[in-house]
């Protein structure tokens, strides 16, 4: 097809001149340039687009397809979808537009000479031939034309359940606000109405202009309209036929507005570009899509323009002219259209790699580049299951055991409670639960999982079995006692309150007083976790007054926020004392009872800084890295030393959480931020599941552990990127031990 266009450039431009009176420059830039650009994009990317994807997703041609072109750009709008269909591997029946007689005849000759008949066939004729074509069963129909005809095409396709792409039009407005560049807006809108005599589905149908700048805009619009079309040497196109010429002339004759018509060359079906002002909303010119060189101008603010636009079908395009971002955002947020160009016209049509299509009455489906390729492609999912997987999946076969339902439970990973909305939460990154977030499988195991391409369910089962030693554990929450360290506020405080709201008994260990009103099932004990003897004494009181804790949330943490060389001995004693020694003393105090009963759950709140240290938090990061190591080591000891495989161990590594301890953290690109409520909800979800888990929060940050195996230059780049967030860290100091 490329050589067909190159070899016959002169013949094609002559055919377009005969059909539409189109100047050679316009024919080359509009029809041929766009078509050749699309061919190159398909040739350059077809291997990439057609390649199988993991899992696998194979792209297969839909089969024999029908393409019905449009007369206003007969080569571009007919052959562009043909390029996509051929690239996808389809055989194409092509119906060129009969109104562009010269173009149709030339296309019939060229396609027969340049393109193989086994791949593409042309069918010429009028509505009768098109109707006969639509009675046949195609695997896909691509239609470009009017909304009225599209309804017949869609109805015919529906009889065979044939998918369609419908590229239509609509009454696309231009909205000119008081803050627009008036002369530039007028020039570009006049150009849109001049190009192909306004016979473009994307053309400006009418203009809304702010009353403050209306007169100035109209003056410049009239100037540019005359400039583009004046004189006998005008490059103005003609209207395609007498019927459309009479239709436009009739609408113009019925208008109640003031008509300004530019002078220009005369001839059959020549209609000079026309500006009509003082147009009311119910004017004849706004009764239908104009598809011609008539430009009605309506006085309206951008707010009124939006309301009026929304009162009709969704347009194919909206053009906004303004220098005020808030005005532009208002229009974008409050309208629906196929596409938008800001401070210009038509340009979004040619953006490489972007989809083009309408919405509602202006069309359905997309094309251009990859989107055109996909329109003619079936995405076929192919999964080859290893035979050895049958042992892991044996629970699915009858006779059924309801205990196996746990393999199908969809856990609540919403990240918010009943009654809350997503807007109530401030969480960076994706909310989606990725496989990375289900558990961190280190080194060869993770690599093996990737290579084998294990499915989501299989991976979930393997992770869960590994973290829970292949055993089951049952928790009776009417009897369990949960102990939370650092539960006076922040993450711990929110966790306490969420658990207490479910009727669970909770014990709080903290050196600080509670900053919330505790219900009767919450028991507070003041304790310095760095003092092992004091902790033992308080633990004895808890056991005698409340009972033996069966679940421990090791949440207590301190960050002094100073570079290591500027931190005092007191700073480091406090950080390492609470975050590391306090964690160890807590474990040694409460875990032995769980081990002896082979029942319980220890959850350690670590941090993603345990994988990547940066400015001001070196000692804190070291303590959190130690927490992760303690979790991993304990997990192995529980199994091999204590044989208490029903005791659950979990580790939660969050990113930045909005607590008083980190109020000085600055936001940097790529850093996730979450509320204490969000993280507490995750913690409670793990506890209530009764299963040990090792998760990154949010799940979108699931690649954090990989920092340890990435090249050093990557690690340094990540540290440099994070440094600005912590360079001036002034965390909340509840202890007031140091300056």
XYZ file of C-alpha atoms in Angstrom:
739
model
C 0.000 0.000 0.000
C 2.926 2.339 0.712
C 4.167 2.067 -2.852
C 0.640 2.410 -4.155
C 0.453 5.807 -2.455
C 3.963 6.871 -3.506
C 3.582 5.828 -7.131
C 0.161 7.404 -7.550
C 0.429 10.594 -5.524
C -0.494 12.806 -8.481
C -3.474 10.642 -9.468
C -4.782 10.630 -5.897
C -4.529 14.406 -5.504
C -6.286 14.845 -8.839
C -9.094 12.514 -7.750
C -9.545 14.476 -4.520
C -9.609 17.708 -6.506
C -12.308 16.281 -8.769
C -14.442 15.047 -5.864
C -13.977 17.880 -3.378
C -12.074 20.649 -5.129
C -9.260 19.980 -2.686
C -5.955 21.787 -3.188
C -2.881 19.609 -3.694
C -1.283 20.848 -0.448
C -4.360 19.961 1.586
C -4.679 16.574 -0.124
C -1.060 15.700 0.618
C -1.095 16.863 4.235
C -4.537 15.543 5.163
C -5.058 12.305 3.245
C -1.674 11.007 2.177
C 0.563 12.196 5.015
C -1.720 10.772 7.704
C -2.114 7.466 5.897
C 1.621 7.040 5.258
C 2.413 7.928 8.873
C -0.013 5.257 10.056
C 1.531 2.652 7.735
C 4.990 3.374 9.172
C 3.709 3.103 12.750
C 2.159 -0.284 11.998
C 5.297 -1.565 10.275
C 7.521 -0.398 13.132
C 5.396 -1.916 15.900
C 3.561 -4.916 14.450
C 5.953 -7.447 16.041
C 5.587 -5.757 19.426
C 1.791 -5.553 19.191
C 1.374 -9.102 17.916
C 3.743 -10.711 20.439
C 2.297 -13.076 23.030
C 2.068 -11.663 26.546
C 2.771 -13.498 29.809
C 0.050 -15.914 30.858
C -0.164 -16.108 27.621
C -2.305 -13.609 25.738
C -2.148 -14.442 22.054
C -3.321 -11.867 19.517
C -5.305 -13.547 16.775
C -6.967 -11.962 13.731
C -10.731 -11.696 13.955
C -11.092 -13.068 10.433
C -12.918 -11.526 7.496
C -13.844 -7.912 8.237
C -15.728 -5.123 6.506
C -14.469 -1.528 6.264
C -16.882 1.163 5.089
C -15.108 4.431 4.278
C -16.227 8.066 4.254
C -16.366 10.492 1.341
C -14.844 13.542 3.044
C -11.352 11.951 3.258
C -11.860 8.961 0.981
C -8.301 7.626 1.001
C -7.411 8.349 4.629
C -10.667 7.233 6.242
C -11.021 4.160 4.051
C -7.466 2.860 3.962
C -6.331 3.752 7.486
C -8.549 1.084 9.106
C -7.575 -1.275 6.264
C -3.921 -0.890 7.317
C -4.885 -1.884 10.873
C -6.915 -4.870 9.666
C -4.123 -6.169 7.417
C -1.544 -5.699 10.187
C -3.761 -7.755 12.482
C -3.886 -10.516 9.874
C -7.480 -10.077 8.706
C -8.940 -10.370 5.228
C -10.775 -7.166 4.319
C -13.828 -6.335 2.273
C -13.641 -2.611 1.531
C -16.581 -0.413 0.621
C -15.184 2.958 -0.561
C -17.483 5.998 -0.480
C -19.633 6.298 -3.592
C -20.008 10.087 -3.259
C -16.286 10.525 -4.010
C -16.615 9.036 -7.470
C -13.148 9.799 -8.813
C -11.468 8.584 -5.618
C -13.556 5.408 -5.609
C -12.675 4.598 -9.201
C -8.976 5.249 -8.674
C -8.935 3.221 -5.457
C -10.566 0.286 -7.233
C -7.867 0.337 -9.889
C -4.937 0.771 -7.499
C -5.984 -1.790 -4.914
C -6.449 -4.377 -7.635
C -2.920 -3.715 -8.928
C -1.011 -3.279 -5.667
C -2.732 -5.423 -3.047
C -3.374 -9.156 -3.228
C -6.986 -10.181 -3.868
C -6.623 -12.978 -1.313
C -6.315 -10.321 1.423
C -8.420 -7.386 0.247
C -11.419 -6.960 -2.043
C -13.179 -3.727 -3.020
C -16.939 -3.549 -3.412
C -18.211 -0.427 -5.167
C -21.731 0.909 -5.440
C -24.274 2.874 -3.450
C -26.663 2.256 -0.544
C -28.145 -0.854 -2.179
C -24.754 -2.568 -2.404
C -23.887 -1.508 1.129
C -27.157 -2.972 2.401
C -26.369 -6.280 0.680
C -22.908 -6.306 2.244
C -24.374 -5.765 5.700
C -26.594 -8.811 5.285
C -23.455 -10.978 5.240
C -21.818 -12.248 8.406
C -18.482 -10.545 8.969
C -16.218 -10.994 11.986
C -15.948 -7.232 12.459
C -17.340 -4.079 10.857
C -15.528 -0.737 10.821
C -17.726 2.159 9.741
C -16.929 5.849 9.298
C -19.806 8.187 8.562
C -22.925 9.770 9.996
C -24.747 8.794 13.177
C -27.912 8.170 11.166
C -26.299 5.574 8.893
C -24.333 4.107 11.825
C -27.596 3.038 13.447
C -28.420 0.927 10.381
C -24.917 -0.549 10.409
C -25.129 -1.365 14.128
C -28.576 -2.948 13.703
C -27.334 -5.127 10.838
C -24.241 -6.145 12.833
C -26.360 -7.002 15.869
C -28.210 -9.687 13.901
C -24.942 -11.636 13.700
C -23.489 -10.376 17.023
C -20.727 -8.803 14.962
C -18.515 -6.325 16.867
C -18.189 -2.847 15.399
C -16.105 0.284 15.523
C -18.216 3.299 14.599
C -16.363 6.529 13.828
C -19.021 9.229 13.646
C -19.279 12.973 14.254
C -21.378 15.408 16.232
C -21.848 19.047 17.076
C -18.396 19.726 18.476
C -18.136 23.175 20.086
C -15.263 25.567 20.535
C -15.352 27.396 23.875
C -13.564 30.758 23.956
C -13.235 32.273 27.432
C -12.388 35.828 28.417
C -8.832 34.677 29.164
C -8.147 33.279 25.693
C -5.743 34.635 23.100
C -8.566 36.075 20.995
C -6.722 36.498 17.704
C -5.146 33.047 17.874
C -8.480 31.436 18.752
C -10.207 33.193 15.837
C -7.445 32.217 13.410
C -7.470 28.547 14.349
C -11.258 28.242 14.397
C -11.448 29.907 10.968
C -8.881 27.386 9.746
C -11.003 24.483 11.038
C -13.997 25.814 9.119
C -11.891 26.439 5.992
C -10.232 23.031 5.874
C -12.131 20.751 3.475
C -14.939 23.339 3.590
C -15.734 22.279 7.134
C -16.591 18.768 5.950
C -14.685 17.089 8.782
C -16.218 15.065 11.601
C -13.783 16.818 13.972
C -14.501 20.331 12.741
C -15.802 23.104 14.969
C -19.582 23.064 14.642
C -20.247 26.285 16.592
C -18.450 28.650 18.957
C -19.344 29.756 22.481
C -17.659 33.092 23.251
C -17.582 34.968 26.526
C -19.706 38.161 26.169
C -16.770 40.291 27.372
C -14.664 39.386 24.332
C -17.431 38.543 21.860
C -17.135 41.599 19.632
C -13.343 41.465 19.477
C -13.453 37.753 18.669
C -16.060 38.138 15.903
C -14.008 40.894 14.295
C -10.896 38.702 14.173
C -12.883 35.637 13.066
C -14.315 37.578 10.139
C -10.832 38.832 9.292
C -9.286 35.375 9.188
C -12.268 33.874 7.371
C -11.851 36.448 4.610
C -8.079 36.018 4.647
C -8.285 32.259 4.092
C -11.023 32.222 1.458
C -10.991 35.539 -0.372
C -10.519 35.960 -4.105
C -10.808 33.781 -7.152
C -7.493 32.111 -6.289
C -8.964 30.746 -3.072
C -7.899 27.247 -2.056
C -11.376 26.591 -0.709
C -12.872 23.129 -1.267
C -16.346 22.624 -2.652
C -19.322 20.946 -1.007
C -19.392 17.294 -2.022
C -22.713 17.370 -3.904
C -25.797 19.443 -4.652
C -27.888 17.803 -1.925
C -25.499 18.847 0.836
C -25.049 22.268 -0.754
C -28.825 22.798 -0.727
C -29.050 21.537 2.866
C -26.471 24.054 4.076
C -27.974 26.875 2.025
C -31.374 26.073 3.493
C -30.104 26.174 7.070
C -28.375 29.468 6.329
C -31.570 30.896 4.868
C -33.560 29.995 7.996
C -31.176 31.478 10.558
C -32.239 34.473 12.595
C -28.611 35.484 13.147
C -26.544 38.137 11.417
C -24.683 36.642 8.442
C -21.167 37.571 7.314
C -20.083 35.679 4.189
C -16.541 35.925 2.900
C -15.945 36.601 -0.757
C -14.395 33.778 -2.727
C -14.320 31.883 -5.955
C -17.636 30.910 -7.468
C -18.664 27.613 -8.969
C -20.885 24.580 -8.576
C -21.390 23.624 -4.937
C -19.025 26.369 -3.749
C -20.145 27.843 -0.421
C -17.986 30.631 0.961
C -17.020 30.428 4.636
C -19.684 32.161 6.678
C -19.741 33.641 10.184
C -23.161 33.992 11.821
C -23.522 36.062 15.000
C -26.410 36.770 17.391
C -27.353 33.110 17.191
C -29.855 31.746 19.714
C -29.782 28.213 21.090
C -32.883 27.224 19.094
C -31.534 28.592 15.793
C -31.740 26.422 12.661
C -27.948 26.307 12.484
C -27.817 24.424 15.787
C -30.489 21.890 14.852
C -28.004 19.388 13.390
C -24.328 18.788 12.676
C -23.439 21.412 10.053
C -20.604 19.613 8.256
C -19.879 22.711 6.224
C -18.117 26.117 6.256
C -20.715 27.879 8.426
C -19.644 29.081 11.887
C -22.400 30.128 14.321
C -21.176 32.243 17.255
C -23.101 32.224 20.557
C -22.528 34.528 23.513
C -21.952 32.381 26.607
C -19.639 32.033 29.573
C -17.701 28.797 29.745
C -20.072 27.597 32.489
C -23.081 28.208 30.233
C -21.243 26.592 27.326
C -20.702 23.457 29.379
C -24.371 23.290 30.364
C -25.479 23.728 26.761
C -23.013 21.121 25.496
C -24.213 18.626 28.077
C -27.829 19.125 27.000
C -27.140 17.284 23.729
C -25.326 14.133 22.584
C -21.646 13.779 23.450
C -19.559 15.429 20.696
C -16.590 13.861 18.972
C -14.390 16.797 20.006
C -14.383 19.885 22.206
C -11.975 22.769 21.667
C -11.120 24.966 24.658
C -9.407 28.337 24.247
C -8.176 29.783 27.549
C -4.979 30.636 29.415
C -6.566 29.838 32.787
C -5.964 26.296 34.010
C -8.986 26.363 36.312
C -11.282 27.196 33.384
C -9.787 24.408 31.302
C -10.106 21.933 34.178
C -13.738 22.923 34.703
C -14.608 22.136 31.098
C -12.678 18.861 31.160
C -14.226 17.741 34.440
C -17.792 18.590 33.472
C -18.072 17.380 29.879
C -17.745 14.136 27.944
C -16.371 13.966 24.413
C -14.330 11.724 22.169
C -11.308 14.000 22.494
C -10.186 17.509 23.396
C -7.671 19.946 21.962
C -6.756 22.954 24.100
C -5.936 26.264 22.375
C -5.998 24.670 18.929
C -8.251 22.601 16.675
C -8.126 19.060 15.245
C -4.632 18.349 16.587
C -5.482 15.513 18.980
C -6.437 13.403 15.945
C -2.807 12.942 14.973
C -1.136 12.271 18.342
C 1.106 9.191 17.844
C 0.211 6.263 20.071
C -3.066 7.814 21.227
C -6.513 6.311 20.600
C -9.029 8.123 18.445
C -12.754 7.561 18.737
C -16.064 8.940 19.856
C -18.433 8.302 22.728
C -22.179 7.827 22.593
C -23.673 9.359 19.460
C -20.214 10.376 18.232
C -18.989 6.802 18.002
C -17.843 3.669 19.746
C -14.474 1.961 19.745
C -11.031 3.330 18.915
C -8.338 3.111 16.290
C -5.000 4.630 15.204
C -1.767 2.753 15.746
C -1.969 -0.048 18.289
C -5.611 0.736 19.019
C -6.480 0.038 15.390
C -4.515 -3.206 15.512
C -6.357 -4.276 18.672
C -9.743 -3.400 17.134
C -9.243 -6.190 14.584
C -7.665 -8.626 17.045
C -8.999 -11.244 19.431
C -6.970 -11.505 22.629
C -6.920 -15.195 23.407
C -5.789 -16.201 26.898
C -3.756 -19.411 26.980
C -2.611 -21.123 30.182
C -0.661 -24.367 30.275
C -0.881 -25.909 33.742
C 1.954 -28.196 34.905
C 0.756 -31.702 35.763
C 2.460 -31.568 39.146
C 0.148 -28.705 40.145
C -2.647 -31.250 40.574
C -1.385 -32.126 44.034
C -1.647 -28.507 45.133
C -5.089 -28.138 43.590
C -6.543 -31.413 44.857
C -8.935 -29.589 47.192
C -11.121 -28.571 44.233
C -12.249 -32.133 43.463
C -15.283 -33.824 45.056
C -16.070 -35.060 47.610
C -15.857 -31.485 48.891
C -14.552 -30.482 52.310
C -15.851 -27.118 53.559
C -12.592 -26.640 55.436
C -10.982 -26.080 52.045
C -13.120 -22.971 51.541
C -10.272 -20.992 53.056
C -8.466 -21.400 49.737
C -11.192 -19.377 48.049
C -11.780 -16.675 50.640
C -11.496 -13.156 49.218
C -10.027 -11.166 52.071
C -10.993 -7.579 52.733
C -8.038 -5.631 51.354
C -10.088 -2.511 50.736
C -8.030 -0.467 53.148
C -11.038 1.250 54.729
C -13.878 0.368 57.033
C -17.592 0.129 56.420
C -19.048 3.591 55.923
C -15.766 5.092 54.741
C -14.964 5.958 51.140
C -11.735 5.864 49.173
C -11.609 9.650 49.404
C -11.408 9.340 53.210
C -8.031 7.684 52.853
C -4.796 9.309 51.733
C -2.820 6.434 50.345
C -0.181 6.750 47.677
C 0.173 4.257 44.899
C -2.197 1.548 43.790
C -4.785 -0.042 46.056
C -4.568 -3.263 44.084
C -3.241 -6.305 45.921
C -0.389 -7.607 43.800
C 1.319 -10.945 44.103
C 4.308 -9.058 45.493
C 2.115 -7.945 48.407
C 0.973 -11.471 49.294
C 4.316 -12.342 50.758
C 7.998 -11.744 50.178
C 9.646 -14.853 48.789
C 13.346 -14.204 48.897
C 16.077 -15.104 46.394
C 15.778 -18.341 44.411
C 12.189 -19.002 45.486
C 10.958 -15.717 44.027
C 13.035 -16.213 40.884
C 11.666 -19.741 40.556
C 8.106 -18.476 40.920
C 8.680 -15.916 38.184
C 10.282 -18.412 35.811
C 7.591 -21.017 36.303
C 4.896 -18.416 35.814
C 2.792 -19.669 38.701
C -0.763 -18.443 38.688
C -2.155 -16.148 41.351
C -3.949 -18.896 43.240
C -1.002 -21.287 43.215
C 1.357 -18.557 44.410
C -1.072 -17.577 47.153
C -1.281 -21.164 48.383
C 2.495 -21.659 48.349
C 3.157 -18.424 50.240
C 0.481 -19.149 52.819
C 1.700 -22.697 53.398
C 5.282 -21.510 53.841
C 4.428 -18.724 56.281
C 2.050 -20.937 58.289
C 4.176 -24.107 58.290
C 1.429 -25.954 56.428
C -0.753 -26.019 59.557
C -4.113 -24.618 60.571
C -4.761 -22.403 63.585
C -8.074 -21.327 65.080
C -8.721 -18.208 67.145
C -11.778 -17.645 69.335
C -12.010 -13.864 69.541
C -14.345 -14.053 72.495
C -11.434 -15.517 74.453
C -8.296 -14.065 72.858
C -6.402 -11.208 74.525
C -4.445 -8.858 72.255
C -1.486 -6.896 73.646
C -0.378 -3.823 71.675
C 2.901 -2.070 72.451
C 2.998 1.641 71.688
C -0.793 1.668 71.717
C -1.349 5.101 73.261
C -1.764 6.778 69.862
C -0.729 6.690 66.209
C -0.738 3.308 64.486
C -0.986 1.384 67.736
C -3.796 3.546 69.086
C -5.856 3.127 65.924
C -5.241 -0.642 65.979
C -6.415 -0.817 69.592
C -9.601 1.091 68.813
C -10.435 -1.007 65.755
C -9.951 -4.255 67.684
C -11.901 -2.968 70.680
C -14.805 -1.965 68.435
C -15.160 -5.661 67.548
C -15.513 -6.608 71.221
C -11.984 -8.008 71.536
C -10.121 -7.568 74.831
C -7.022 -5.417 74.348
C -4.069 -4.605 76.605
C -1.986 -1.498 75.888
C 1.667 -1.258 76.920
C 3.084 2.253 76.575
C 5.147 4.741 78.546
C 2.748 7.470 77.375
C -0.852 7.942 78.459
C -3.677 7.123 76.055
C -4.677 10.024 73.798
C -8.172 8.609 73.312
C -11.004 7.518 75.578
C -10.652 3.786 76.107
C -13.719 1.520 76.252
C -14.111 -1.005 79.064
C -12.440 -3.812 77.095
C -9.173 -1.848 76.754
C -6.685 -2.129 79.643
C -3.787 0.320 79.856
C -0.471 -0.411 81.623
C 2.322 2.121 81.772
C 5.656 0.494 81.012
C 9.109 1.356 79.672
C 9.861 -1.478 77.247
C 13.603 -0.817 77.438
C 13.534 -1.810 81.135
C 13.393 -5.616 81.148
C 12.769 -5.919 84.903
C 9.898 -3.411 84.795
C 8.387 -5.237 81.832
C 8.477 -8.535 83.747
C 6.717 -6.958 86.715
C 3.992 -5.382 84.538
C 3.531 -8.643 82.630
C 2.828 -10.422 85.902
C 0.105 -7.917 86.739
C -1.446 -8.270 83.284
C -1.626 -12.062 83.622
C -3.284 -11.871 87.033
C -5.645 -8.963 86.285
C -6.614 -9.548 82.640
C -5.156 -12.861 81.536
C -2.353 -14.275 79.411
C -2.055 -12.366 76.104
C -2.465 -14.717 73.133
C -1.800 -12.118 70.457
C 0.967 -9.495 70.547
C 1.263 -6.529 68.189
C 4.850 -5.282 68.575
C 4.293 -1.752 67.320
C 6.276 0.499 69.686
C 8.823 2.627 67.858
C 10.884 5.804 68.146
C 12.678 7.927 65.535
C 14.917 10.806 66.628
C 15.414 12.057 63.043
C 19.075 13.048 63.243
C 22.077 12.185 61.057
C 24.052 9.473 62.819
C 27.075 11.663 63.603
C 24.843 14.373 65.076
C 22.773 11.995 67.202
C 23.626 11.913 70.899
C 24.130 8.766 72.953
C 20.701 9.396 74.464
C 19.168 9.560 70.968
C 20.673 6.244 69.928
C 19.955 4.558 73.260
C 16.318 5.562 72.891
C 15.975 4.454 69.252
C 17.780 1.125 69.571
C 16.406 0.608 73.072
C 12.737 0.874 72.084
C 12.853 -0.414 68.511
C 15.243 -3.344 68.966
C 15.796 -4.229 72.627
C 12.200 -3.358 73.508
C 11.027 -5.686 70.734
C 13.277 -8.500 71.956
C 12.201 -8.044 75.614
C 8.544 -8.058 74.565
C 9.028 -11.270 72.608
C 10.930 -12.981 75.433
C 8.235 -11.950 77.908
C 5.062 -13.000 76.062
C 6.019 -15.499 73.329
C 7.034 -18.435 75.615
C 3.432 -18.884 76.806
C 2.218 -19.002 73.198
C 4.892 -21.572 72.333
C 4.010 -23.782 75.294
C 0.320 -23.811 74.260
C 1.144 -23.924 70.526
C -1.343 -21.107 70.097
C -0.900 -17.399 69.497
C 0.082 -14.708 67.029
C 3.025 -12.293 67.099
C 2.822 -9.411 64.614
C 5.839 -7.131 64.213
C 5.404 -3.668 62.717
C 8.645 -3.018 60.831
C 9.199 -0.413 58.097
C 10.301 -0.166 54.473
C 13.280 1.805 55.781
C 14.530 -1.624 56.830
C 15.318 -2.156 53.149
C 16.642 1.328 52.339
C 18.244 3.769 54.777
C 18.596 7.454 53.985
C 19.418 10.825 55.571
C 18.398 11.371 59.192
C 17.061 7.881 59.885
C 20.153 5.678 59.770
C 19.761 4.357 63.325
C 15.991 4.005 62.885
C 16.470 2.090 59.617
C 19.002 -0.200 61.303
C 16.504 -0.980 64.063
C 13.780 -1.775 61.514
C 16.147 -3.965 59.520
C 16.807 -5.775 62.791
C 13.047 -6.162 63.320
C 12.713 -7.866 59.925
C 15.639 -10.161 60.751
C 14.090 -10.991 64.143
C 10.820 -11.905 62.432
C 12.529 -14.145 59.876
C 14.768 -15.829 62.451
C 11.906 -16.416 64.891
C 9.778 -17.892 62.123
C 12.414 -20.566 61.570
C 13.044 -21.160 65.296
C 9.327 -21.627 65.999
C 9.284 -24.461 63.473
C 12.631 -26.196 64.007
C 13.456 -25.507 67.670
C 10.114 -25.159 69.460
C 7.943 -27.262 67.107
C 5.094 -24.783 67.757
C 3.910 -24.654 64.167
C 0.424 -23.375 65.056
C 1.874 -20.146 66.475
C 1.522 -17.440 63.870
C 4.175 -14.840 63.067
C 3.542 -11.834 60.844
C 5.519 -8.826 59.682
C 4.103 -5.591 58.260
C 6.471 -3.158 56.518
C 4.679 0.119 55.766
C 5.905 3.154 53.877
C 5.457 6.647 55.332
C 2.542 6.841 57.774
C 0.990 10.136 58.865
C 1.928 10.128 62.564
C 3.284 12.792 64.898
C 6.607 10.989 64.837
C 7.078 11.900 61.163
C 5.363 15.260 60.811
C 8.520 16.774 59.325
C 8.670 14.413 56.353
C 8.356 16.192 53.015
C 6.565 14.642 50.070
C 8.813 13.470 47.227
C 7.825 11.797 43.933
C 7.219 8.069 44.276
C 6.855 8.063 48.084
C 3.631 6.513 49.310
C 1.844 8.098 52.250
C -0.952 6.515 54.256
C -3.104 7.224 57.285
C -2.907 5.371 60.585
C -6.463 4.135 59.981
C -5.436 2.518 56.704
C -2.453 0.686 58.192
C -4.371 -0.348 61.328
C -7.053 -1.834 59.113
C -4.387 -3.951 57.413
C -2.993 -5.092 60.778
C -6.425 -6.030 62.103
C -7.182 -7.902 58.896
C -4.081 -10.055 59.359
C -4.905 -10.820 62.986
C -8.519 -11.721 62.268
C -7.469 -13.987 59.391
C -5.612 -16.221 61.835
C -2.816 -16.684 59.316
C 0.748 -15.456 59.366
C 1.560 -12.936 56.670
C 4.591 -10.943 55.550
C 3.388 -7.889 53.655
C 4.479 -4.577 52.225
C 1.985 -1.725 52.616
C 0.800 -0.390 50.259
C 0.985 -3.365 47.907
C 2.194 -1.078 45.101
C 5.499 -0.806 46.997
C 5.934 -4.586 46.936
C 9.274 -4.271 45.153
C 10.931 -2.650 48.197
C 12.801 -5.806 49.306
C 14.433 -5.968 45.875
C 16.572 -2.964 46.786
C 18.961 -5.372 48.501
C 19.676 -7.298 45.300
C 19.697 -4.401 42.839
C 22.998 -2.870 41.639
C 24.506 -0.324 44.004
C 23.985 2.542 41.569
C 20.235 1.876 41.672
C 20.272 1.820 45.469
C 22.174 5.118 45.588
C 19.724 6.727 43.156
C 16.816 5.630 45.345
C 18.532 6.935 48.476
C 19.242 10.257 46.781
C 15.613 10.513 45.694
C 14.387 9.845 49.239
C 16.896 12.130 50.969
C 14.985 15.435 50.489
C 12.046 13.992 52.416
C 14.142 13.503 55.561
C 16.803 16.238 55.441
C 14.926 18.508 57.832
C 13.110 15.903 59.894
C 11.766 17.254 63.171
C 9.782 14.350 64.565
C 7.467 14.608 67.501
C 9.438 13.967 70.715
C 7.110 12.556 73.377
C 9.976 11.881 75.801
C 11.745 15.239 75.794
C 14.988 13.497 76.723
C 17.175 15.412 74.302
C 17.175 18.754 72.571
